[in-house]
CSV table of C-alpha atoms in Angstrom, one decimal:
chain,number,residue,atom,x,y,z
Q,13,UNK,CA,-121.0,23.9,19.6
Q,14,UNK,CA,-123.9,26.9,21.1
Q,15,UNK,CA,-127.0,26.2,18.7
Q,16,UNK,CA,-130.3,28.1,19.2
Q,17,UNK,CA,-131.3,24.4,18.0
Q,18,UNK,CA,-133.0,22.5,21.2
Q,19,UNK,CA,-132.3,19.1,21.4
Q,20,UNK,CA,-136.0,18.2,22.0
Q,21,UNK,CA,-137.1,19.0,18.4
Q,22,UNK,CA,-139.8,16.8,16.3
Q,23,UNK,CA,-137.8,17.1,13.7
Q,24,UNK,CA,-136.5,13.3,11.9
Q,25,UNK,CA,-133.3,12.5,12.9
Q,26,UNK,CA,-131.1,10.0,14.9
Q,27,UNK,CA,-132.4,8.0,18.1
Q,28,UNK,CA,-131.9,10.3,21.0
Q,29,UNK,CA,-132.7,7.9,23.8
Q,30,UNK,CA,-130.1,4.6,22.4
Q,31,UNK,CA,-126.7,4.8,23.9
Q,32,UNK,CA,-124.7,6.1,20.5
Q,33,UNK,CA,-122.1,3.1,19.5
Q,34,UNK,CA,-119.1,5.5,19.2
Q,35,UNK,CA,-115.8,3.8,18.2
Q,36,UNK,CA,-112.6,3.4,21.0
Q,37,UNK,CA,-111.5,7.3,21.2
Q,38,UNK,CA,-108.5,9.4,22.0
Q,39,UNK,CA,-108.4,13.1,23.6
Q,40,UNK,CA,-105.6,15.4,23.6
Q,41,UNK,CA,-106.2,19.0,25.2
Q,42,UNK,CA,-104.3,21.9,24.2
Q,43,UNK,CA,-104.2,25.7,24.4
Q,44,UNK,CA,-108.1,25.6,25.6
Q,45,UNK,CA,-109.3,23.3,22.7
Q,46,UNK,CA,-109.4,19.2,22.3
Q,47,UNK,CA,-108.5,16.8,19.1
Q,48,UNK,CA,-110.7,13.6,19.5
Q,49,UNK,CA,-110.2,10.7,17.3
Q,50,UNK,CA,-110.0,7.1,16.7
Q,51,UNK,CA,-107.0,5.3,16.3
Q,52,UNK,CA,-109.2,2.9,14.4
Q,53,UNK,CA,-109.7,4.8,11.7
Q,54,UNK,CA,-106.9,7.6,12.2
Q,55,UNK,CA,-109.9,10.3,11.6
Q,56,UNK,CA,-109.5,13.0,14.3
Q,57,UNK,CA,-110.7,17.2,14.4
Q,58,UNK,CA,-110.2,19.7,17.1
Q,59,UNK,CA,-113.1,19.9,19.8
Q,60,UNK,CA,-114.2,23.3,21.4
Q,61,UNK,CA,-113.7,22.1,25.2
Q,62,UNK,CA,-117.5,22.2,26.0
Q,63,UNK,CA,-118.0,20.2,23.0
Q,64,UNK,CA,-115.0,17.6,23.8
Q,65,UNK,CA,-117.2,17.4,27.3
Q,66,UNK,CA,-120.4,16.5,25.2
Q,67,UNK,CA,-118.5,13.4,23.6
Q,68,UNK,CA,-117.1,12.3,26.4
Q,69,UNK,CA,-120.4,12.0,28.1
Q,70,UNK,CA,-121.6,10.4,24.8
Q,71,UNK,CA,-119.3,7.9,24.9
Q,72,UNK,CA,-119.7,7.4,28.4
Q,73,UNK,CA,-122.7,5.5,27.8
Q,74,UNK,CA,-125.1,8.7,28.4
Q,75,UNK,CA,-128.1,8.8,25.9
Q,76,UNK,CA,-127.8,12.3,23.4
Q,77,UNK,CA,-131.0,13.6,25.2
Q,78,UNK,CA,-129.6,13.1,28.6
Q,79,UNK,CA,-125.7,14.2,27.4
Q,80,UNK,CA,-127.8,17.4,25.5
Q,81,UNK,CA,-129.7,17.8,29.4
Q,82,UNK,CA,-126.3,18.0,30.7
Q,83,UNK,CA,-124.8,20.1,28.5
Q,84,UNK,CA,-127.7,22.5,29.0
Q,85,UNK,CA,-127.7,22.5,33.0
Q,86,UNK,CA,-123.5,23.0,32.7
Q,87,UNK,CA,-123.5,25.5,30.6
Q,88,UNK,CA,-126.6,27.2,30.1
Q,89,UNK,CA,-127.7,26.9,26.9
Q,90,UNK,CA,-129.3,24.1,24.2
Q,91,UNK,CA,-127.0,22.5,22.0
Q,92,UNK,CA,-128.1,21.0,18.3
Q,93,UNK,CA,-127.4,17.1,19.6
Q,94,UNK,CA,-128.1,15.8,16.1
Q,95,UNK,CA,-125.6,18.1,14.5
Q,96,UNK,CA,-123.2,16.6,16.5
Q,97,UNK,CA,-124.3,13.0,15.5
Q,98,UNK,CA,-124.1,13.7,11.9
Q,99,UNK,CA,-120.4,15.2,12.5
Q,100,UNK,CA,-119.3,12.2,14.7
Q,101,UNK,CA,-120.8,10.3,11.8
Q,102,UNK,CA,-118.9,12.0,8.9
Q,103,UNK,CA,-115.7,11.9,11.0
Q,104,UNK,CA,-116.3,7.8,10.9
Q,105,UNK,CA,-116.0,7.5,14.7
Q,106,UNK,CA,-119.9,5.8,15.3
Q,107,UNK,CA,-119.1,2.0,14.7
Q,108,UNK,CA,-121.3,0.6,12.4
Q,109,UNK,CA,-124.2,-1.2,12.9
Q,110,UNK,CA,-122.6,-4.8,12.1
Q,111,UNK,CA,-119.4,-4.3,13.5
Q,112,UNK,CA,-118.6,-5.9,16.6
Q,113,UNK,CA,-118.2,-3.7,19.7
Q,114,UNK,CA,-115.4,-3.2,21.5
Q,115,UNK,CA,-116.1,-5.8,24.0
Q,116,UNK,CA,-116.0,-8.7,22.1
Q,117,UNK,CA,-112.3,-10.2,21.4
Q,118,UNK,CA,-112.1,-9.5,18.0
Q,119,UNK,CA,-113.0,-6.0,17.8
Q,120,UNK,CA,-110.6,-5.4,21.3
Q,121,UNK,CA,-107.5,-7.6,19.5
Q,122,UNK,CA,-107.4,-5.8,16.6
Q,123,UNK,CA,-107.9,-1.9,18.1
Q,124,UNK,CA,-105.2,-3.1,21.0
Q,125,UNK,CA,-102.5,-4.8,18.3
Q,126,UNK,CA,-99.1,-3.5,18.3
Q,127,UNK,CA,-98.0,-1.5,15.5
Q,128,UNK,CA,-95.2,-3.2,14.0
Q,129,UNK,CA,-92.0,-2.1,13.1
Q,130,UNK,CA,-92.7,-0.1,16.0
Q,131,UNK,CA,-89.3,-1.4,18.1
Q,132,UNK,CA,-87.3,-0.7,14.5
Q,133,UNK,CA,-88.6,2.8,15.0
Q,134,UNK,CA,-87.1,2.7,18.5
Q,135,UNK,CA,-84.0,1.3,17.4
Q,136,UNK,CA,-83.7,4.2,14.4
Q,137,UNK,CA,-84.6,7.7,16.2
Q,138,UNK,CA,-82.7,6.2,19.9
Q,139,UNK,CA,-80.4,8.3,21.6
Q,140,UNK,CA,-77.5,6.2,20.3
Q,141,UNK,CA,-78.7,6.5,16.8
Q,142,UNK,CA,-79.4,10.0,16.8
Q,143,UNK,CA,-75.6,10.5,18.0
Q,144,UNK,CA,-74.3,8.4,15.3
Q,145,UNK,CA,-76.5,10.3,12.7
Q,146,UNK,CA,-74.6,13.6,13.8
Q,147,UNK,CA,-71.0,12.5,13.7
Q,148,UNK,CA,-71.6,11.0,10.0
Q,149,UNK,CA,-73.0,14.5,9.2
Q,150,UNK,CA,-70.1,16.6,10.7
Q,151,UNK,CA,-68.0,14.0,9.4
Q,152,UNK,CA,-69.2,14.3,5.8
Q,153,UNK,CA,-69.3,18.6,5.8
Q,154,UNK,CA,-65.5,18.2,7.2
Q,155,UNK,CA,-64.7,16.5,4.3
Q,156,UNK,CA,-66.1,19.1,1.8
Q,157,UNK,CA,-64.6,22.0,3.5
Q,158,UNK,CA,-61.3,19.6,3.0
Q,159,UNK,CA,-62.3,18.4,-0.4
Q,160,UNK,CA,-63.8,21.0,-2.4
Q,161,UNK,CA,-64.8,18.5,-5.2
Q,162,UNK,CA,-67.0,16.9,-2.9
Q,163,UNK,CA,-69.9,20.2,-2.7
Q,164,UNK,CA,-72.8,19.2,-4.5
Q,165,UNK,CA,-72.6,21.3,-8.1
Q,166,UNK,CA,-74.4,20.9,-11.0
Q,167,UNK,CA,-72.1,19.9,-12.6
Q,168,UNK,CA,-72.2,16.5,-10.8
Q,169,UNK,CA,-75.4,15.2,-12.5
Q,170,UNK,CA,-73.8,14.8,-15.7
Q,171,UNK,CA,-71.9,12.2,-14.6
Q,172,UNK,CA,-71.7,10.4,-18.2
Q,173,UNK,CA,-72.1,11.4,-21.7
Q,174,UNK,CA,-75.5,9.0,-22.3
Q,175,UNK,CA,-78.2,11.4,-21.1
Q,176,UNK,CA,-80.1,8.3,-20.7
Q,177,UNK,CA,-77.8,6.9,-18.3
Q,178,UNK,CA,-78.3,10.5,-16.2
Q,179,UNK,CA,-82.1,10.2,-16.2
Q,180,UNK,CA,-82.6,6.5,-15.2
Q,181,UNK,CA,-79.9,6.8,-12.8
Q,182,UNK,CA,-81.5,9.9,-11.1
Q,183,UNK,CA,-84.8,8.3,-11.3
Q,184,UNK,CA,-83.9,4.2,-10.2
Q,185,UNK,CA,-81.7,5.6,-7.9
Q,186,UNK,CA,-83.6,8.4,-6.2
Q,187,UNK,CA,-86.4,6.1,-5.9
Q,188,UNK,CA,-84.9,4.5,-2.7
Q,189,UNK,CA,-84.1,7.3,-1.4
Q,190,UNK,CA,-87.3,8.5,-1.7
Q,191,UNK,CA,-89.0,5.4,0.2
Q,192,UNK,CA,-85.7,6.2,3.0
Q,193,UNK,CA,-87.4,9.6,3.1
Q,194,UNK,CA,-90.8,8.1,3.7
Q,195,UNK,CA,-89.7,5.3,6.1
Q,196,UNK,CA,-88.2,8.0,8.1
Q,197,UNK,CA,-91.2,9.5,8.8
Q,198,UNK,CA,-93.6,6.1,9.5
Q,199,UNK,CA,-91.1,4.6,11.7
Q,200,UNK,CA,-90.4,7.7,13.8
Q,201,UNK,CA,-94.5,7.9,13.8
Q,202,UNK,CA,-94.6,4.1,14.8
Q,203,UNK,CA,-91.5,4.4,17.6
Q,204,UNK,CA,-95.0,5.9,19.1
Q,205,UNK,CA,-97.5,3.7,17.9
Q,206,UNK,CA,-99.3,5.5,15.4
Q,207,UNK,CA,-99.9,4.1,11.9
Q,208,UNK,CA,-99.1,5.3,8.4
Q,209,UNK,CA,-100.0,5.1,4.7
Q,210,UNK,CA,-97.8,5.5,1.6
Q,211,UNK,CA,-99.1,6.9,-1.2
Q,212,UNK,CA,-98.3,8.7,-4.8
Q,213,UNK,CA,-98.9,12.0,-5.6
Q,214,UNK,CA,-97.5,14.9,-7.3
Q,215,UNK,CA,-96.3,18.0,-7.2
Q,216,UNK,CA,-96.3,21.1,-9.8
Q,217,UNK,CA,-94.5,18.5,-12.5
Q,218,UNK,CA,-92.8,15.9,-10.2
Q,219,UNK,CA,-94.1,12.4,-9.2
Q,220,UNK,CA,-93.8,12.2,-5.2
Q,221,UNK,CA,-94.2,9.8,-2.3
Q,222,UNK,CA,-96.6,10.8,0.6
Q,223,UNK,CA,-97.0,9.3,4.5
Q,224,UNK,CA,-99.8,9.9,5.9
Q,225,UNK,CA,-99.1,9.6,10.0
Q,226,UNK,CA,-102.9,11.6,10.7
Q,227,UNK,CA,-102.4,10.3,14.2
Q,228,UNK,CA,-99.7,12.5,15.0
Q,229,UNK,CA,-102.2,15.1,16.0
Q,230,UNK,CA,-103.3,12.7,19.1
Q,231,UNK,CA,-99.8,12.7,20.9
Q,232,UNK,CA,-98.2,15.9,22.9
Q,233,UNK,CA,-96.7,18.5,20.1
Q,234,UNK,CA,-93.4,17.9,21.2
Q,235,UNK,CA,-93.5,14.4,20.1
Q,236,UNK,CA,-94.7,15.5,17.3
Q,237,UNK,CA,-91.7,17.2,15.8
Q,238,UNK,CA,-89.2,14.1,15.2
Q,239,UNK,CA,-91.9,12.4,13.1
Q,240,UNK,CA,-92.1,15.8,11.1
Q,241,UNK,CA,-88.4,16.2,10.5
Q,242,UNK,CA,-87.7,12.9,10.1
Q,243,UNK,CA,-87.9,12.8,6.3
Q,244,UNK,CA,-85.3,15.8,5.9
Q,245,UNK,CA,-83.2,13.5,8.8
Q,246,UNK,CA,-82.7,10.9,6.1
Q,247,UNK,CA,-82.1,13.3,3.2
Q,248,UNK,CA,-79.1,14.6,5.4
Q,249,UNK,CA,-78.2,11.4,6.4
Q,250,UNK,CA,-78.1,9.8,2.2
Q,251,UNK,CA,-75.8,12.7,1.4
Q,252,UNK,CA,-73.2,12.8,3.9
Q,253,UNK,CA,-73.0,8.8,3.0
Q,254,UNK,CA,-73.0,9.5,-0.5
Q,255,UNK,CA,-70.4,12.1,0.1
Q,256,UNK,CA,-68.3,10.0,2.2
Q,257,UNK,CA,-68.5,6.7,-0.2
Q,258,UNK,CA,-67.8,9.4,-3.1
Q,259,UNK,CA,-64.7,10.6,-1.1
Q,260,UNK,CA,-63.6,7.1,-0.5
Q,261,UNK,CA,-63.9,5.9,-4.0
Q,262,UNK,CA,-62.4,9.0,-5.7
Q,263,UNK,CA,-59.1,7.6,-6.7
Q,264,UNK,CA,-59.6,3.3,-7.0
Q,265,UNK,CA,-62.9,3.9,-8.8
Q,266,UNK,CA,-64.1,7.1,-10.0
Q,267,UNK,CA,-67.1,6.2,-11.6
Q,268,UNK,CA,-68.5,5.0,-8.1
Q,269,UNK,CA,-67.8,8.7,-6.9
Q,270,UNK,CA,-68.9,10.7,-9.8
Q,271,UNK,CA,-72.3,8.3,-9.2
Q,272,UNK,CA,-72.3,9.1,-5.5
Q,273,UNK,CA,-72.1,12.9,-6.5
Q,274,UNK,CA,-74.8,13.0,-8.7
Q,275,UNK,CA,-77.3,11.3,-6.6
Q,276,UNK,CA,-76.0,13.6,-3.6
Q,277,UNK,CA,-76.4,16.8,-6.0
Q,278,UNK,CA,-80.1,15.6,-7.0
Q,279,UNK,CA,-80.7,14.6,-2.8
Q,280,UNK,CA,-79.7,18.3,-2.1
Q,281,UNK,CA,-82.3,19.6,-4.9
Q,282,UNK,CA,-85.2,17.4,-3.0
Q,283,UNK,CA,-84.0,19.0,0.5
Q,284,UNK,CA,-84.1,22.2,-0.8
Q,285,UNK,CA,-87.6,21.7,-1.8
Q,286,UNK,CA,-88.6,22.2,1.8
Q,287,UNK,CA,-88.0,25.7,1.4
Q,288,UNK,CA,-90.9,26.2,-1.2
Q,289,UNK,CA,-92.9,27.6,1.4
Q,290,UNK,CA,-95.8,28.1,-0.5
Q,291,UNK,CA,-96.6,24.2,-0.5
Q,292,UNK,CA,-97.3,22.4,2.5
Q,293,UNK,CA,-93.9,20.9,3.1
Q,294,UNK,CA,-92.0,19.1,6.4
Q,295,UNK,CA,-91.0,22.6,7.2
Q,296,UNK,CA,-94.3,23.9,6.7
Q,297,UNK,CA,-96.4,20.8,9.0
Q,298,UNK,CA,-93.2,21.7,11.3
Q,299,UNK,CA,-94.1,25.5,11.7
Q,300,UNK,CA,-97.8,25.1,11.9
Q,301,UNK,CA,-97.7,22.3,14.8
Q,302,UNK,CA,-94.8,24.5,16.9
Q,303,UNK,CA,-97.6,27.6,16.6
Q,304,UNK,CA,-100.4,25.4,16.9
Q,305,UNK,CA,-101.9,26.5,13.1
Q,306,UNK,CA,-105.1,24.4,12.2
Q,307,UNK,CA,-104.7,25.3,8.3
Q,308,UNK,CA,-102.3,27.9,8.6
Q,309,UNK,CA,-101.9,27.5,4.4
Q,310,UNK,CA,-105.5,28.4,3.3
Q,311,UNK,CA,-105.3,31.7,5.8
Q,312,UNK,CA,-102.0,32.6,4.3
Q,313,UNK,CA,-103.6,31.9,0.8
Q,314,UNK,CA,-106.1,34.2,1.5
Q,315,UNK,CA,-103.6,37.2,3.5
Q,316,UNK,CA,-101.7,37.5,0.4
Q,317,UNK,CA,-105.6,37.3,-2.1
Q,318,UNK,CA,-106.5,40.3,0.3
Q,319,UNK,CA,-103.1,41.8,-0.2
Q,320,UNK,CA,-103.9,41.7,-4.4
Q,321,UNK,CA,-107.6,42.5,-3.6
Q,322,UNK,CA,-106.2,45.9,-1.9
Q,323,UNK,CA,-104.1,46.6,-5.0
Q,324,UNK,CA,-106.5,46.1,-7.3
Q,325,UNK,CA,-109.7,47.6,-5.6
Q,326,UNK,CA,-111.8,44.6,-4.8
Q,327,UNK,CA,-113.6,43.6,-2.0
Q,328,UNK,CA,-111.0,41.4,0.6
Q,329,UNK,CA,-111.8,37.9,1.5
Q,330,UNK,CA,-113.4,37.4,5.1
Q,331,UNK,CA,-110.8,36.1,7.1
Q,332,UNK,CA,-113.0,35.2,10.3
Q,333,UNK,CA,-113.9,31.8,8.8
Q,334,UNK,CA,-110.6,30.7,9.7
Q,335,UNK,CA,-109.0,30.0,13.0
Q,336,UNK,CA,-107.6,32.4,15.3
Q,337,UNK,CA,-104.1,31.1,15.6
Q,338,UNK,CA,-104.3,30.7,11.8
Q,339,UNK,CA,-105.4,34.1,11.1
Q,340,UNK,CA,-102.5,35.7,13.5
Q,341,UNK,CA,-99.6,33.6,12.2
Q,342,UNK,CA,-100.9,34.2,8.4
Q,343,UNK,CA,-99.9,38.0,8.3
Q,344,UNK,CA,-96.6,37.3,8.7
Q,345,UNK,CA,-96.4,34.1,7.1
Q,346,UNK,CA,-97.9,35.3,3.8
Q,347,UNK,CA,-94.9,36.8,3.4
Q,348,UNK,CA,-92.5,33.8,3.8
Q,349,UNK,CA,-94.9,32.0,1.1
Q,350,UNK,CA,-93.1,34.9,-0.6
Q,351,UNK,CA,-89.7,34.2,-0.1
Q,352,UNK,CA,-90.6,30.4,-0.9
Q,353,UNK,CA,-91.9,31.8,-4.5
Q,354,UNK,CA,-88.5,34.1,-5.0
Q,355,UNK,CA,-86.6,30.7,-3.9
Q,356,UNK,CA,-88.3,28.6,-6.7
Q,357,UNK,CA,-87.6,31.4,-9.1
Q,358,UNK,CA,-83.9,31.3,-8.3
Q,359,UNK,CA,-84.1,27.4,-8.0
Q,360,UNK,CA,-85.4,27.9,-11.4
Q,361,UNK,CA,-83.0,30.3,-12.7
Q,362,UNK,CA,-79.9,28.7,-11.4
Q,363,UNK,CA,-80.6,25.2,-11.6
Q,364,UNK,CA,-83.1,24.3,-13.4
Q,365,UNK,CA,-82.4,26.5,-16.7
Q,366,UNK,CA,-79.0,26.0,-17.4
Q,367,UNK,CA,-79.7,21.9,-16.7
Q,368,UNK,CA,-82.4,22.3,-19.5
Q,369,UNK,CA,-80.4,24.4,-21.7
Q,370,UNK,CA,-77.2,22.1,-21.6
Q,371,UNK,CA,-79.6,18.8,-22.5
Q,372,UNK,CA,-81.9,20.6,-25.1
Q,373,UNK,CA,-78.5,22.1,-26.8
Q,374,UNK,CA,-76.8,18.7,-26.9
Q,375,UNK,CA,-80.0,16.8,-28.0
Q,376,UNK,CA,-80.9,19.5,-30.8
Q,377,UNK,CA,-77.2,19.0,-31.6
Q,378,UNK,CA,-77.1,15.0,-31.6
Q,379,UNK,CA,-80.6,15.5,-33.5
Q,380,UNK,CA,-79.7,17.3,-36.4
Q,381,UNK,CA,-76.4,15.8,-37.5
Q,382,UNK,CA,-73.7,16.0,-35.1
Q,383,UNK,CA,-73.8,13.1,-33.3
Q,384,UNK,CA,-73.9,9.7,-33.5
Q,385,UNK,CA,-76.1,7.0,-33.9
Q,386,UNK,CA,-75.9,6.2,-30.5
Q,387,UNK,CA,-76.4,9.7,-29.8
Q,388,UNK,CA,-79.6,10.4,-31.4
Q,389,UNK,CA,-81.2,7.2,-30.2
Q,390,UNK,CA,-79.9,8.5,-26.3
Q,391,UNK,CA,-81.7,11.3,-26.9
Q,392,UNK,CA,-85.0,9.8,-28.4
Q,393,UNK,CA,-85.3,7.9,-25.2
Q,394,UNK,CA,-84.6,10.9,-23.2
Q,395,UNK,CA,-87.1,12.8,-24.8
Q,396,UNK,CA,-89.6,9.7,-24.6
Q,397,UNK,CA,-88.8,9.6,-20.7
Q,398,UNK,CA,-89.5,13.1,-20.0
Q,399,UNK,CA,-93.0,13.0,-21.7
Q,400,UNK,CA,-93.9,9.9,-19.6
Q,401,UNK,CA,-93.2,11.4,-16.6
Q,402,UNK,CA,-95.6,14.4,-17.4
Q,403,UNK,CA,-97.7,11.9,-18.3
Q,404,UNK,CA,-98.3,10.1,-15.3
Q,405,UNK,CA,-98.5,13.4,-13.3
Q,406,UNK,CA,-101.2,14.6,-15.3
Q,407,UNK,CA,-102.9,11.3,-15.0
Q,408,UNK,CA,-102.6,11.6,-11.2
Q,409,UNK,CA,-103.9,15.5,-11.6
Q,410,UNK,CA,-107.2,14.5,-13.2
Q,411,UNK,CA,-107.5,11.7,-11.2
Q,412,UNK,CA,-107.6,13.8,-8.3
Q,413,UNK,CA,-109.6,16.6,-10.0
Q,414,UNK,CA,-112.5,13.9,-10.5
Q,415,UNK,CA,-112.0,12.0,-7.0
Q,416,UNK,CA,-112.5,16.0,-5.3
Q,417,UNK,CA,-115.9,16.5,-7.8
Q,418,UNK,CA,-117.4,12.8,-7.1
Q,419,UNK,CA,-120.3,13.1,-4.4
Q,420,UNK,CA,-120.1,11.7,-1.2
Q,421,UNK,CA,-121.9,8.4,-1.2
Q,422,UNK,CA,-125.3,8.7,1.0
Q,423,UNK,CA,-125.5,7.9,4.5
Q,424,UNK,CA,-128.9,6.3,6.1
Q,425,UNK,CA,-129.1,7.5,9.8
């Protein structure tokens, strides 16, 4: 916030002597630093704690001249007032011009409405729930240990000979454990109030649902952490049920269990995905808000670009741009992106290469003679399946490539 910039500059720029008409904000101080925000908008960024002291004044009704006059006689020095106007302004927390202000009914309804589904979030992550969701776990790992058949395997996606059958299955049937996955997470952010947003994205080659919950950051980090593992809650949950209903069903109606399996087996696959430490997974938002990271991934990013930099005689990347805490944590968390890459390799290697191998041997079979009618047709649809899914994640790709190029539209002060 320290500019050699004085606040009493000719230069054009915002009104310093109109109140500013910032929007209802929130303020959460930790380890000598504050996140404002605005649950209006759910736009929020980590405050130095003078600066945090500037808003405040700000939106206590104080003028930027006089807030900037107060800032100087606390602490001593000038501070650029309209730089701090312009980053209030990108950050969307100045109301605009024609909206109504906070006083009026409308404006104070609809920033004071409850979030809803906010008691079913209550309900879900309770004390009593959270019991329940144990003694179905333990429940469900006794019954592998008892039942070997029941560990997920490979094995267990091909439950059918229709390859077809296997991939619409996987996908139809994945799909609502995906949205679980994602409800996990919004309701156990909107137990406490704060809203959420769904949305598709991708990553490397698989289509992916996303909640945003960028209010998190405005509640005490140990409130923080059920919201975060929530997701990975309900992945555990799905496969001891699917275990239990395949253990149930495994002598009156097999097809049910070899069903249950297969979605259990591809469950697992998406739960070991949090290990891929390189990406920015639950585990990873979970070990950068326990150390109190700020973007713990670019830091690491750059660690290990220093790390090939060394190897290879170029100059290193300047690590002071980043934060403190991130640039600590970073040297030894660089290396756990490693162990996330060696994990994909062997995901790869053991998973994802003998499940390719078995369906392009069986299709090239089917394909050129030795199968049936039925067969080849299976496979045409497989093959047609696999390259719309590519598709659409390459779709999303340059969609996002263009969105990150388009400039910012232009703002009139």
């Amino acid at each position: 916030m320290h500019s050699p910039v004085d606040s009493n500059s000719d230069a054009p720029g915002p009104d310093l002597d109109r109140p500013l008409p910032l929007r209802r904000l929130v303020y959460l101080e930790e380890a000598g630093e504050v996140t404002i925000g605005s649950p209006e908008t759910d736009t929020y960024a980590v405050f130095p704690a003078d600066g945090a002291e500037l808003v405040r004044t700000l939106a206590d009704g104080l003028t930027p001249r006089e807030a900037a006059e107060r800032y100087r006689a606390a602490y001593g020095e000038s501070v650029d007032i309209a730089d701090l106007i312009e980053v209030l302004a990108e950050l969307d927390l100045l109301r605009p011009a024609d909206a109504p202000t906070a006083e009026t009914p409308t404006a104070e309804t609809a920033e004071n409405a409850p979030v809803r589904w906010q008691r079913l979030g209550g309900l879900l992550f309770g004390r009593p729930a959270l019991v329940g969701y144990a003694l179905v776990t333990v429940l469900a790992a006794v019954e592998m240990v008892r039942v070997p058949a029941l560990v997920p395997r490979t094995d267990n996606l091909f439950f059918t000979s229709s390859y077809t059958l296997v991939v619409l299955l996987l996908f139809f049937g994945q799909a609502p454990l995906l949205a679980l996955h994602e409800a996990f997470h919004a309701l156990a952010g909107r137990r406490l109030g704060l809203r959420s947003r769904l949305s598709v994205g991708h990553r490397l080659v698989y289509l992916v649902l996303e909640t945003s919950l960028d209010g998190l950051v405005s509640v005490p980090r140990r409130q923080r952490y059920l919201p975060i593992l929530a997701g990975m809650l309900a992945d555990v949950l799905a496969i001891a049920a699917l275990t239990l209903v395949a253990d149930g069903t495994r002598g009156s109606a097999a097809t049910v269990a070899r069903l249950c399996l297969a979605m259990a087996y591809a469950t697992v696959l998406r739960l070991a995905w949090q290990g891929f430490f390189y990406l920015r997974t639950d585990l990873y938002v979970l070990l950068s808000t326990a150390l109190g990271c700020v973007n713990l991934h670019a830091a690491a990013v750059d660690v290990l670009r220093n790390t090939t930099r060394r190897i290879t005689g170029r100059p290193p990347v300047d690590l002071e741009a980043h934060h403190p805490v991130d640039r600590r944590v970073a040297r030894w968390y660089s290396w756990l992106m490693v162990v996330g890459y060696a994990f994909t390799l062997s995901m790869f290697a053991g998973v994802v290469v003998p499940t390719a191998y078995r369906l392009l041997h069986d299709v090239w079979s089917r394909m050129t003679g030795h199968g049936s009618t039925a067969a080849r047709l299976d496979s045409i649809v497989l093959l047609l399946l696999s390259l719309g899914q590519t598709a659409a994640v390459v779709v999303l790709a340059v969609r996002e490539r263009r969105a990150a190029r388009r400039p910012a539209p232009a703002r009139t002060a």
